[in-house]
PDB file of C-alpha atoms in Angstrom:
ATOM      1  CA  UNK A   1    -213.223  32.851  20.647  1.00 81.00           C
ATOM      2  CA  UNK A   2    -209.605  33.539  19.377  1.00 84.00           C
ATOM      3  CA  UNK A   3    -207.012  31.205  20.442  1.00 88.00           C
ATOM      4  CA  UNK A   4    -203.988  29.301  18.520  1.00 93.00           C
ATOM      5  CA  UNK A   5    -202.292  26.376  19.153  1.00 93.00           C
ATOM      6  CA  UNK A   6    -198.689  24.663  17.708  1.00 93.00           C
ATOM      7  CA  UNK A   7    -197.038  21.711  18.581  1.00 85.00           C
ATOM      8  CA  UNK A   8    -195.368  20.648  21.459  1.00 81.00           C
ATOM      9  CA  UNK A   9    -191.274  20.856  21.767  1.00 83.00           C
ATOM     10  CA  UNK A  10    -188.446  21.457  21.746  1.00 93.00           C
ATOM     11  CA  UNK A  11    -187.769  19.564  18.430  1.00 95.00           C
ATOM     12  CA  UNK A  12    -184.135  19.019  18.082  1.00 96.00           C
ATOM     13  CA  UNK A  13    -183.351  17.885  14.156  1.00 97.00           C
ATOM     14  CA  UNK A  14    -180.051  17.181  12.863  1.00 97.00           C
ATOM     15  CA  UNK A  15    -178.887  20.531   9.460  1.00 97.00           C
ATOM     16  CA  UNK A  16    -180.310  19.833   6.335  1.00 96.00           C
ATOM     17  CA  UNK A  17    -183.072  18.186   8.022  1.00 97.00           C
ATOM     18  CA  UNK A  18    -187.475  19.473   7.074  1.00 97.00           C
ATOM     19  CA  UNK A  19    -189.180  21.280   9.386  1.00 97.00           C
ATOM     20  CA  UNK A  20    -192.154  21.272  10.254  1.00 97.00           C
ATOM     21  CA  UNK A  21    -193.913  22.260  13.244  1.00 97.00           C
ATOM     22  CA  UNK A  22    -197.463  22.653  13.179  1.00 97.00           C
ATOM     23  CA  UNK A  23    -199.946  25.460  14.068  1.00 97.00           C
ATOM     24  CA  UNK A  24    -203.811  25.467  14.359  1.00 96.00           C
ATOM     25  CA  UNK A  25    -206.028  27.955  14.984  1.00 95.00           C
ATOM     26  CA  UNK A  26    -209.761  29.054  15.981  1.00 93.00           C
ATOM     27  CA  UNK A  27    -211.190  32.506  15.275  1.00 89.00           C
ATOM     28  CA  UNK A  28    -214.110  33.935  14.027  1.00 81.00           C
ATOM     29  CA  UNK A  29    -214.086  34.926  10.327  1.00 79.00           C
ATOM     30  CA  UNK A  30    -211.515  35.376   8.986  1.00 82.00           C
ATOM     31  CA  UNK A  31    -207.740  36.189  10.767  1.00 89.00           C
ATOM     32  CA  UNK A  32    -204.452  37.027   9.623  1.00 91.00           C
ATOM     33  CA  UNK A  33    -201.257  34.899  10.892  1.00 94.00           C
ATOM     34  CA  UNK A  34    -197.883  34.803  12.082  1.00 94.00           C
ATOM     35  CA  UNK A  35    -195.113  33.471  12.488  1.00 96.00           C
ATOM     36  CA  UNK A  36    -192.130  34.671  15.204  1.00 95.00           C
ATOM     37  CA  UNK A  37    -189.276  33.760  15.529  1.00 96.00           C
ATOM     38  CA  UNK A  38    -187.227  34.774  19.404  1.00 93.00           C
ATOM     39  CA  UNK A  39    -183.997  34.026  19.273  1.00 92.00           C
ATOM     40  CA  UNK A  40    -182.156  33.509  22.661  1.00 87.00           C
ATOM     41  CA  UNK A  41    -182.083  36.516  24.815  1.00 83.00           C
ATOM     42  CA  UNK A  42    -184.127  38.618  22.257  1.00 86.00           C
ATOM     43  CA  UNK A  43    -187.326  40.279  21.339  1.00 88.00           C
ATOM     44  CA  UNK A  44    -190.032  38.108  18.630  1.00 91.00           C
ATOM     45  CA  UNK A  45    -189.331  39.490  15.200  1.00 92.00           C
ATOM     46  CA  UNK A  46    -192.131  38.424  12.355  1.00 93.00           C
ATOM     47  CA  UNK A  47    -190.928  35.841  10.705  1.00 96.00           C
ATOM     48  CA  UNK A  48    -193.247  35.152   8.051  1.00 95.00           C
ATOM     49  CA  UNK A  49    -197.551  36.394   7.826  1.00 93.00           C
ATOM     50  CA  UNK A  50    -200.441  35.754   5.708  1.00 94.00           C
ATOM     51  CA  UNK A  51    -203.612  37.814   5.479  1.00 89.00           C
ATOM     52  CA  UNK A  52    -205.648  35.630   3.616  1.00 89.00           C
ATOM     53  CA  UNK A  53    -206.910  32.241   2.878  1.00 91.00           C
ATOM     54  CA  UNK A  54    -204.677  29.740   0.010  1.00 94.00           C
ATOM     55  CA  UNK A  55    -202.403  33.160   0.559  1.00 94.00           C
ATOM     56  CA  UNK A  56    -198.431  31.211   1.642  1.00 96.00           C
ATOM     57  CA  UNK A  57    -195.727  33.591   3.967  1.00 95.00           C
ATOM     58  CA  UNK A  58    -192.377  32.695   3.129  1.00 96.00           C
ATOM     59  CA  UNK A  59    -188.935  34.219   4.498  1.00 95.00           C
ATOM     60  CA  UNK A  60    -185.032  33.073   4.862  1.00 94.00           C
ATOM     61  CA  UNK A  61    -186.055  29.939   3.531  1.00 96.00           C
ATOM     62  CA  UNK A  62    -189.096  29.536   6.412  1.00 97.00           C
ATOM     63  CA  UNK A  63    -192.395  29.156   4.306  1.00 98.00           C
ATOM     64  CA  UNK A  64    -196.494  28.719   6.061  1.00 98.00           C
ATOM     65  CA  UNK A  65    -199.438  28.887   3.976  1.00 97.00           C
ATOM     66  CA  UNK A  66    -203.606  30.062   5.433  1.00 96.00           C
ATOM     67  CA  UNK A  67    -205.262  26.458   5.190  1.00 95.00           C
ATOM     68  CA  UNK A  68    -209.032  27.493   6.532  1.00 92.00           C
ATOM     69  CA  UNK A  69    -210.842  24.561   5.431  1.00 93.00           C
ATOM     70  CA  UNK A  70    -208.057  22.764   8.519  1.00 95.00           C
ATOM     71  CA  UNK A  71    -207.614  25.855  10.521  1.00 95.00           C
ATOM     72  CA  UNK A  72    -203.756  25.342   9.642  1.00 96.00           C
ATOM     73  CA  UNK A  73    -200.398  27.429   9.693  1.00 97.00           C
ATOM     74  CA  UNK A  74    -197.921  25.311   9.715  1.00 98.00           C
ATOM     75  CA  UNK A  75    -194.343  26.297   9.555  1.00 98.00           C
ATOM     76  CA  UNK A  76    -191.973  23.931   6.951  1.00 98.00           C
ATOM     77  CA  UNK A  77    -188.762  25.077   5.284  1.00 98.00           C
ATOM     78  CA  UNK A  78    -186.611  22.659   3.740  1.00 96.00           C
ATOM     79  CA  UNK A  79    -183.024  22.290   4.975  1.00 96.00           C
ATOM     80  CA  UNK A  80    -182.202  23.702   8.781  1.00 97.00           C
ATOM     81  CA  UNK A  81    -179.362  25.120   9.506  1.00 97.00           C
ATOM     82  CA  UNK A  82    -177.651  25.773  13.322  1.00 96.00           C
ATOM     83  CA  UNK A  83    -178.331  29.308  13.194  1.00 95.00           C
ATOM     84  CA  UNK A  84    -182.788  28.743  12.505  1.00 97.00           C
ATOM     85  CA  UNK A  85    -182.106  27.610  16.567  1.00 96.00           C
ATOM     86  CA  UNK A  86    -184.688  29.517  18.509  1.00 96.00           C
ATOM     87  CA  UNK A  87    -188.348  29.240  20.063  1.00 94.00           C
ATOM     88  CA  UNK A  88    -191.681  29.619  16.957  1.00 96.00           C
ATOM     89  CA  UNK A  89    -193.959  30.948  18.029  1.00 95.00           C
ATOM     90  CA  UNK A  90    -197.713  30.739  15.538  1.00 96.00           C
ATOM     91  CA  UNK A  91    -200.263  33.727  15.976  1.00 94.00           C
ATOM     92  CA  UNK A  92    -203.326  34.984  14.294  1.00 91.00           C
ATOM     93  CA  UNK A  93    -204.865  38.464  14.815  1.00 88.00           C
ATOM     94  CA  UNK A  94    -208.873  38.821  14.671  1.00 77.00           C
ATOM     95  CA  UNK A  95    -210.217  42.168  14.338  1.00 70.00           C
ATOM     96  CA  UNK A  96    -208.757  45.502  16.271  1.00 65.00           C
ATOM     97  CA  UNK A  97    -204.970  45.081  16.686  1.00 68.00           C
ATOM     98  CA  UNK A  98    -204.627  42.074  19.112  1.00 77.00           C
ATOM     99  CA  UNK A  99    -203.146  39.130  18.775  1.00 85.00           C
ATOM    100  CA  UNK A 100    -202.775  35.544  20.268  1.00 89.00           C
ATOM    101  CA  UNK A 101    -199.919  33.454  20.774  1.00 91.00           C
ATOM    102  CA  UNK A 102    -199.561  29.879  21.127  1.00 92.00           C
ATOM    103  CA  UNK A 103    -197.052  28.182  23.533  1.00 91.00           C
ATOM    104  CA  UNK A 104    -193.900  28.881  21.416  1.00 92.00           C
ATOM    105  CA  UNK A 105    -192.406  25.478  19.617  1.00 94.00           C
ATOM    106  CA  UNK A 106    -188.878  25.656  20.840  1.00 94.00           C
ATOM    107  CA  UNK A 107    -186.069  24.263  18.066  1.00 96.00           C
ATOM    108  CA  UNK A 108    -182.343  23.406  18.140  1.00 96.00           C
ATOM    109  CA  UNK A 109    -180.812  21.686  14.984  1.00 97.00           C
ATOM    110  CA  UNK A 110    -177.626  20.517  16.060  1.00 97.00           C
ATOM    111  CA  UNK A 111    -174.550  19.973  13.749  1.00 94.00           C
TER     112      UNK A 111
ATOM    113  CA  UNK B   1    -183.626  53.178  12.479  1.00 74.00           C
ATOM    114  CA  UNK B   2    -186.248  53.681  14.790  1.00 76.00           C
ATOM    115  CA  UNK B   3    -186.894  50.898  17.605  1.00 89.00           C
ATOM    116  CA  UNK B   4    -188.306  49.695  20.320  1.00 93.00           C
ATOM    117  CA  UNK B   5    -186.334  49.694  24.102  1.00 94.00           C
ATOM    118  CA  UNK B   6    -186.411  48.624  27.388  1.00 96.00           C
ATOM    119  CA  UNK B   7    -185.306  49.266  30.746  1.00 97.00           C
ATOM    120  CA  UNK B   8    -184.462  47.718  33.164  1.00 97.00           C
ATOM    121  CA  UNK B   9    -183.316  44.062  31.728  1.00 95.00           C
ATOM    122  CA  UNK B  10    -182.682  42.509  34.536  1.00 96.00           C
ATOM    123  CA  UNK B  11    -184.935  43.156  37.986  1.00 97.00           C
ATOM    124  CA  UNK B  12    -184.338  41.743  40.880  1.00 97.00           C
ATOM    125  CA  UNK B  13    -186.805  43.499  43.466  1.00 97.00           C
ATOM    126  CA  UNK B  14    -189.298  42.204  46.534  1.00 97.00           C
ATOM    127  CA  UNK B  15    -192.217  40.718  47.596  1.00 97.00           C
ATOM    128  CA  UNK B  16    -194.696  44.019  47.869  1.00 97.00           C
ATOM    129  CA  UNK B  17    -193.046  45.710  46.316  1.00 97.00           C
ATOM    130  CA  UNK B  18    -194.095  48.545  43.402  1.00 97.00           C
ATOM    131  CA  UNK B  19    -191.665  47.674  40.209  1.00 97.00           C
ATOM    132  CA  UNK B  20    -191.705  49.744  37.289  1.00 98.00           C
ATOM    133  CA  UNK B  21    -190.292  48.923  33.796  1.00 98.00           C
ATOM    134  CA  UNK B  22    -189.894  51.367  30.914  1.00 98.00           C
ATOM    135  CA  UNK B  23    -190.953  50.744  27.430  1.00 98.00           C
ATOM    136  CA  UNK B  24    -190.311  53.992  24.859  1.00 97.00           C
ATOM    137  CA  UNK B  25    -190.584  52.934  20.974  1.00 96.00           C
ATOM    138  CA  UNK B  26    -188.926  55.780  18.105  1.00 94.00           C
ATOM    139  CA  UNK B  27    -191.650  54.088  15.788  1.00 88.00           C
ATOM    140  CA  UNK B  28    -194.331  56.494  16.445  1.00 90.00           C
ATOM    141  CA  UNK B  29    -196.924  53.511  16.397  1.00 91.00           C
ATOM    142  CA  UNK B  30    -200.451  54.878  18.132  1.00 90.00           C
ATOM    143  CA  UNK B  31    -200.876  50.947  19.304  1.00 91.00           C
ATOM    144  CA  UNK B  32    -198.351  49.678  22.083  1.00 93.00           C
ATOM    145  CA  UNK B  33    -198.262  46.671  23.864  1.00 94.00           C
ATOM    146  CA  UNK B  34    -197.436  44.290  27.595  1.00 96.00           C
ATOM    147  CA  UNK B  35    -196.942  40.926  27.724  1.00 95.00           C
ATOM    148  CA  UNK B  36    -195.329  38.874  29.993  1.00 95.00           C
ATOM    149  CA  UNK B  37    -194.158  35.676  28.768  1.00 91.00           C
ATOM    150  CA  UNK B  38    -193.992  32.729  31.269  1.00 90.00           C
ATOM    151  CA  UNK B  39    -192.751  29.097  30.382  1.00 82.00           C
ATOM    152  CA  UNK B  40    -196.368  25.831  28.507  1.00 78.00           C
ATOM    153  CA  UNK B  41    -198.112  29.080  28.062  1.00 82.00           C
ATOM    154  CA  UNK B  42    -196.443  31.385  25.541  1.00 83.00           C
ATOM    155  CA  UNK B  43    -197.561  34.704  25.613  1.00 89.00           C
ATOM    156  CA  UNK B  44    -199.943  36.679  27.074  1.00 91.00           C
ATOM    157  CA  UNK B  45    -201.610  39.983  26.865  1.00 92.00           C
ATOM    158  CA  UNK B  46    -201.127  42.662  29.854  1.00 95.00           C
ATOM    159  CA  UNK B  47    -202.462  45.677  28.769  1.00 95.00           C
ATOM    160  CA  UNK B  48    -202.491  47.143  26.224  1.00 93.00           C
ATOM    161  CA  UNK B  49    -202.283  50.718  24.155  1.00 94.00           C
ATOM    162  CA  UNK B  50    -203.927  52.077  20.979  1.00 90.00           C
ATOM    163  CA  UNK B  51    -202.581  55.821  21.395  1.00 92.00           C
ATOM    164  CA  UNK B  52    -202.235  58.762  24.063  1.00 95.00           C
ATOM    165  CA  UNK B  53    -204.708  58.809  27.402  1.00 95.00           C
ATOM    166  CA  UNK B  54    -206.125  55.348  25.770  1.00 94.00           C
ATOM    167  CA  UNK B  55    -204.689  51.793  28.359  1.00 95.00           C
ATOM    168  CA  UNK B  56    -207.353  49.013  28.134  1.00 93.00           C
ATOM    169  CA  UNK B  57    -206.776  45.569  30.286  1.00 93.00           C
ATOM    170  CA  UNK B  58    -205.681  42.293  28.536  1.00 91.00           C
ATOM    171  CA  UNK B  59    -205.887  38.648  29.553  1.00 88.00           C
ATOM    172  CA  UNK B  60    -203.851  39.185  32.794  1.00 94.00           C
ATOM    173  CA  UNK B  61    -204.081  42.484  33.924  1.00 95.00           C
ATOM    174  CA  UNK B  62    -204.526  42.119  37.438  1.00 96.00           C
ATOM    175  CA  UNK B  63    -201.989  43.432  39.816  1.00 96.00           C
ATOM    176  CA  UNK B  64    -200.938  45.890  36.920  1.00 98.00           C
ATOM    177  CA  UNK B  65    -201.184  49.400  35.276  1.00 97.00           C
ATOM    178  CA  UNK B  66    -200.636  51.170  32.721  1.00 97.00           C
ATOM    179  CA  UNK B  67    -200.193  55.232  31.785  1.00 97.00           C
ATOM    180  CA  UNK B  68    -199.573  56.481  27.986  1.00 97.00           C
ATOM    181  CA  UNK B  69    -199.210  60.580  27.959  1.00 97.00           C
ATOM    182  CA  UNK B  70    -197.255  60.007  24.662  1.00 97.00           C
ATOM    183  CA  UNK B  71    -196.969  58.080  22.113  1.00 96.00           C
ATOM    184  CA  UNK B  72    -193.933  56.904  22.505  1.00 97.00           C
ATOM    185  CA  UNK B  73    -193.712  55.357  26.051  1.00 97.00           C
ATOM    186  CA  UNK B  74    -195.646  52.654  27.996  1.00 98.00           C
ATOM    187  CA  UNK B  75    -195.303  52.092  31.399  1.00 98.00           C
ATOM    188  CA  UNK B  76    -196.124  48.970  32.693  1.00 98.00           C
ATOM    189  CA  UNK B  77    -196.198  49.460  36.493  1.00 98.00           C
ATOM    190  CA  UNK B  78    -196.671  46.793  39.732  1.00 97.00           C
ATOM    191  CA  UNK B  79    -198.495  47.821  41.717  1.00 94.00           C
ATOM    192  CA  UNK B  80    -197.595  45.542  44.468  1.00 97.00           C
ATOM    193  CA  UNK B  81    -195.111  42.434  43.602  1.00 97.00           C
ATOM    194  CA  UNK B  82    -195.825  38.736  44.173  1.00 97.00           C
ATOM    195  CA  UNK B  83    -193.423  36.568  42.985  1.00 97.00           C
ATOM    196  CA  UNK B  84    -196.179  35.190  40.770  1.00 96.00           C
ATOM    197  CA  UNK B  85    -195.067  37.973  38.176  1.00 97.00           C
ATOM    198  CA  UNK B  86    -191.286  36.858  38.113  1.00 97.00           C
ATOM    199  CA  UNK B  87    -191.695  36.119  34.567  1.00 97.00           C
ATOM    200  CA  UNK B  88    -189.954  37.619  30.640  1.00 94.00           C
ATOM    201  CA  UNK B  89    -191.516  41.089  29.881  1.00 97.00           C
ATOM    202  CA  UNK B  90    -192.363  42.340  26.025  1.00 95.00           C
ATOM    203  CA  UNK B  91    -193.702  45.338  25.482  1.00 96.00           C
ATOM    204  CA  UNK B  92    -194.722  45.411  21.338  1.00 94.00           C
ATOM    205  CA  UNK B  93    -195.343  48.435  19.332  1.00 92.00           C
ATOM    206  CA  UNK B  94    -197.396  48.280  15.866  1.00 88.00           C
ATOM    207  CA  UNK B  95    -199.371  50.624  13.598  1.00 81.00           C
ATOM    208  CA  UNK B  96    -203.024  51.827  13.242  1.00 69.00           C
ATOM    209  CA  UNK B  97    -203.371  50.897   9.968  1.00 60.00           C
ATOM    210  CA  UNK B  98    -204.597  47.815   8.641  1.00 55.00           C
ATOM    211  CA  UNK B  99    -201.987  47.015   6.131  1.00 52.00           C
ATOM    212  CA  UNK B 100    -199.138  47.851   8.511  1.00 52.00           C
ATOM    213  CA  UNK B 101    -199.962  45.308  11.082  1.00 67.00           C
ATOM    214  CA  UNK B 102    -197.125  43.431  12.547  1.00 80.00           C
ATOM    215  CA  UNK B 103    -196.409  43.471  15.485  1.00 86.00           C
ATOM    216  CA  UNK B 104    -192.813  44.939  16.516  1.00 90.00           C
ATOM    217  CA  UNK B 105    -191.809  43.944  19.939  1.00 92.00           C
ATOM    218  CA  UNK B 106    -188.350  45.399  22.180  1.00 94.00           C
ATOM    219  CA  UNK B 107    -186.157  43.019  23.786  1.00 92.00           C
ATOM    220  CA  UNK B 108    -188.024  41.987  27.401  1.00 94.00           C
ATOM    221  CA  UNK B 109    -187.079  42.535  30.468  1.00 96.00           C
ATOM    222  CA  UNK B 110    -186.415  39.285  33.088  1.00 95.00           C
ATOM    223  CA  UNK B 111    -187.987  40.358  36.822  1.00 97.00           C
ATOM    224  CA  UNK B 112    -187.344  38.274  39.423  1.00 97.00           C
ATOM    225  CA  UNK B 113    -190.012  38.862  42.278  1.00 97.00           C
ATOM    226  CA  UNK B 114    -187.931  37.214  45.840  1.00 96.00           C
TER     227      UNK B 114
END
């Protein structure tokens, strides 16, 4: 079946630290992969996506590379800011329009 | 600007009551989805629709129903609310085209069943 596993949180970092949030997936064929971000009290917003192997999605300093050989889509940012504090969800989309979400990783960035 | 809205934003109800959560989108998207978000489970799909008069069950559909009478709205009904349905509910929509596959989410409805 289709599923997404992402690292357990919560994650607490100091401002300007390097961020990695691990995400691995299980799917048949070639899914599209996504990272969504949820700020407190809001709905999810698309952060970045990649639709095929070796694609790199990037946005707002965040990056993730679609690695088919390791079935991974790890989220990285070189220097986090307090405003990056949020919950991050990894997700995949297979055929049809259904998404499969991970459980979310809470990030807190302290000044 | 196009948007997706949910109402109410907060709801308290009692066990056994029928509750309807509204979702309205102005993107003119064919696809609409309802999720619930619970700690430790992430988002789980309740029901979804690929167009008017089309509805489908998701992973956790028991106790919930939806109807799609127009493109803009997909109301979610809890037939007889249970405490296990206390959760945050998110509506989402997406275009049908494979190249426009991003889901857009509403702000959520926080439901408490006493």
